[in-house]
Short mmCIF file of C-alpha atoms in Angstrom, two decimals:
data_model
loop_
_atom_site.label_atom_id
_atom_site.label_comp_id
_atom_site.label_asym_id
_atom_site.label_seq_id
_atom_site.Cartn_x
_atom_site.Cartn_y
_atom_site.Cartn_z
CA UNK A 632 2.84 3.02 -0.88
CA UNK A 633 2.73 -0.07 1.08
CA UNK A 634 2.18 -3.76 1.01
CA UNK A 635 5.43 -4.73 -0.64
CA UNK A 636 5.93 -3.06 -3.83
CA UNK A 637 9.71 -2.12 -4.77
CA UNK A 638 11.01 1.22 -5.24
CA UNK A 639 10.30 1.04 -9.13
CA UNK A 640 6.65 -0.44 -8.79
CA UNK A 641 5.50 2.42 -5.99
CA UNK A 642 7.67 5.36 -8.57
CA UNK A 643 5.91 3.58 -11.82
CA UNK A 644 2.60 3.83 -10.26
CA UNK A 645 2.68 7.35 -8.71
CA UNK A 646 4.07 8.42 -12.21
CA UNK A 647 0.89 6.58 -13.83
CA UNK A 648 -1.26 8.42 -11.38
CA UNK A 649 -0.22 11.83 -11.94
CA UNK A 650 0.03 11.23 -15.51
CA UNK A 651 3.47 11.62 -16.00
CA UNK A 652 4.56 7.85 -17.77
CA UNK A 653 2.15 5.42 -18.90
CA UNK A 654 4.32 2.61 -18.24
CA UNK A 655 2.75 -0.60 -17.67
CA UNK A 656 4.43 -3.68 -17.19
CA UNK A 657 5.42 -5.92 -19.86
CA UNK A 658 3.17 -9.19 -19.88
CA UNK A 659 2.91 -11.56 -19.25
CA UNK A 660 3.91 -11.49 -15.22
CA UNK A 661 5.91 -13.98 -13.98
CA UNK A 662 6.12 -15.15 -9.88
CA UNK A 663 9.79 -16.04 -9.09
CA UNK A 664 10.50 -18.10 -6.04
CA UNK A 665 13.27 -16.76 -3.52
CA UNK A 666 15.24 -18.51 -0.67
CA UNK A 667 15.99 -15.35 1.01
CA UNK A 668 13.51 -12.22 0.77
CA UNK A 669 14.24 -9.42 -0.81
CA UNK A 670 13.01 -5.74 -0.05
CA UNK A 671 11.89 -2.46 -1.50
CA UNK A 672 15.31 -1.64 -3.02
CA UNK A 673 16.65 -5.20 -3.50
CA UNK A 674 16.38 -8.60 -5.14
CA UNK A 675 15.65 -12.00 -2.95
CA UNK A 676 17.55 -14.63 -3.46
CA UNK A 677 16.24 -16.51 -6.30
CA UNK A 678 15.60 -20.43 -6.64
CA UNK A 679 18.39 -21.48 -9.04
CA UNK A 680 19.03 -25.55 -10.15
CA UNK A 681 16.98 -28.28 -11.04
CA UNK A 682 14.21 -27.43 -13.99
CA UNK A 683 13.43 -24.14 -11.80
CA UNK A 684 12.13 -21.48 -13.92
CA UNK A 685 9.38 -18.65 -13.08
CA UNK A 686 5.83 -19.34 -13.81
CA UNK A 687 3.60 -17.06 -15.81
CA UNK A 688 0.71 -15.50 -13.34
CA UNK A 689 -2.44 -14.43 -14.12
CA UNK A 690 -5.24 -12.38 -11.89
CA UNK A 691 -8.66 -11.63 -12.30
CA UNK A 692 -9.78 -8.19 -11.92
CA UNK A 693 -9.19 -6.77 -8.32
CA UNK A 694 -12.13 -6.65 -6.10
CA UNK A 695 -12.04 -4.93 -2.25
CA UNK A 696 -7.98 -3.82 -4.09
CA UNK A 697 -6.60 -6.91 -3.87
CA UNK A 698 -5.86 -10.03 -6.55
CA UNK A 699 -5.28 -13.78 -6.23
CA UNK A 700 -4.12 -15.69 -8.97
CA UNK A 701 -6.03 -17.54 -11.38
CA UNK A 702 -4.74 -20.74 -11.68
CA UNK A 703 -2.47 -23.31 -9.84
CA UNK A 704 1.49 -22.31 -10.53
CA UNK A 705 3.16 -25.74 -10.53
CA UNK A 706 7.02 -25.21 -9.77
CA UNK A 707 8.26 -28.80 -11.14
CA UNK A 708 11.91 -30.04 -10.50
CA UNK A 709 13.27 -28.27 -7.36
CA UNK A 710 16.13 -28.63 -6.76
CA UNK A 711 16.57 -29.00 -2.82
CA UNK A 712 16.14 -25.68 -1.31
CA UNK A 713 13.62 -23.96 1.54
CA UNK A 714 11.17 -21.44 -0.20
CA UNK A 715 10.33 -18.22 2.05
CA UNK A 716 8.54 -16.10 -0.55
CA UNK A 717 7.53 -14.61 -4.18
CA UNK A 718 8.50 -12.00 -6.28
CA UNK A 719 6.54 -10.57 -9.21
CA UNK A 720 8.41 -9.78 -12.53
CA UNK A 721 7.65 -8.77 -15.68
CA UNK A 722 8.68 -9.98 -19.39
CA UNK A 723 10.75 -6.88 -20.44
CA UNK A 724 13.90 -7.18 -22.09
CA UNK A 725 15.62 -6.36 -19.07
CA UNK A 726 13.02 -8.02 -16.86
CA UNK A 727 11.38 -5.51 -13.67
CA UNK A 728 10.57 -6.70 -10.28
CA UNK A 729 7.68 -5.18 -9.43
CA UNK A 730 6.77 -6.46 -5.86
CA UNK A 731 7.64 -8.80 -3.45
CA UNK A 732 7.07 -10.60 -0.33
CA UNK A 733 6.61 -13.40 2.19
CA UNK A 734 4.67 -17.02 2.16
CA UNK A 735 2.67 -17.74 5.33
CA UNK A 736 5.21 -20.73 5.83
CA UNK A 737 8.35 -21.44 4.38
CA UNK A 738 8.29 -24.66 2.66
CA UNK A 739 11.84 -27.36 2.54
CA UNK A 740 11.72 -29.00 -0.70
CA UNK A 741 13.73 -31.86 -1.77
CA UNK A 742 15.40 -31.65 -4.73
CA UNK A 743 12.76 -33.19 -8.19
CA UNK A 744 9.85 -32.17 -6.00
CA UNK A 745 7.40 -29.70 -6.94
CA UNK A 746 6.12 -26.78 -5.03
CA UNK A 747 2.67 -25.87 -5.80
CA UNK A 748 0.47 -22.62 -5.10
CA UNK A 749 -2.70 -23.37 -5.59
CA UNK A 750 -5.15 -20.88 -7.42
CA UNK A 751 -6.76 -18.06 -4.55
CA UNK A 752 -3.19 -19.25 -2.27
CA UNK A 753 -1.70 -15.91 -3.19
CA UNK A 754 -2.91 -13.01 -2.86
CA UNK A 755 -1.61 -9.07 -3.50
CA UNK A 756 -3.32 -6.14 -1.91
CA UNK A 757 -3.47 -2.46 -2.52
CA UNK A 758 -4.24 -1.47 0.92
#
């Protein structure tokens, strides 16, 4: 599978598919903000300092396979730091990271400002 799921987000959905697990992810979702990207197999660097902390993310129903979020995700309190992308995570115990990937710009922040995605600025695709 492409478009940027990890290794456990393409295995958890082929398992769904074929009917072998009917995992889902534990909600709600959360976007994380990294400095450095991550990949399939592999964490990003997360945004760590100031009053950081990942924002709950919500989606309408997919239409053409693809989502945007909802609703404006307001990261207040940076602490200084230049954002290059997202990951998606869910609420688990042991938390998941389900996919990943890049902005169309990475964005310098100084530290008490507040990076902002506005609701349609994201968007994940099945195809």
């Amino acid at each position: 599978m492409a478009n940027n799921l990890t290794d456990t987000g393409e295995n958890r959905i082929v398992d769904w598919l074929f009917g072998s697990s009917t995992t889902a992810p534990t909600l709600p979702l959360k976007m994380a903000l990294v400095t450095a990207a991550g990949s399939d197999a592999a964490a990003g660097t997360e945004v760590t300092g100031g009053s950081y902390a990942r924002k709950n993310i919500t989606v309408a129903a997919a239409v053409n396979g693809a989502v945007t979020n909802s609703a404006d995700l307001v990261f207040a309190g940076m602490p200084a730091c230049t954002v290059v992308g997202w990951e998606i995570w869910d609420s688990a115990g042991s938390p998941v990271r389900w996919s990943y990937g890049l902005f169309d710009a990475s964005k310098t922040v100084a530290a008490g400002d507040e990076f902002k995605v506005a609701a349609a600025g994201w968007t994940f695709s099945a195809s």
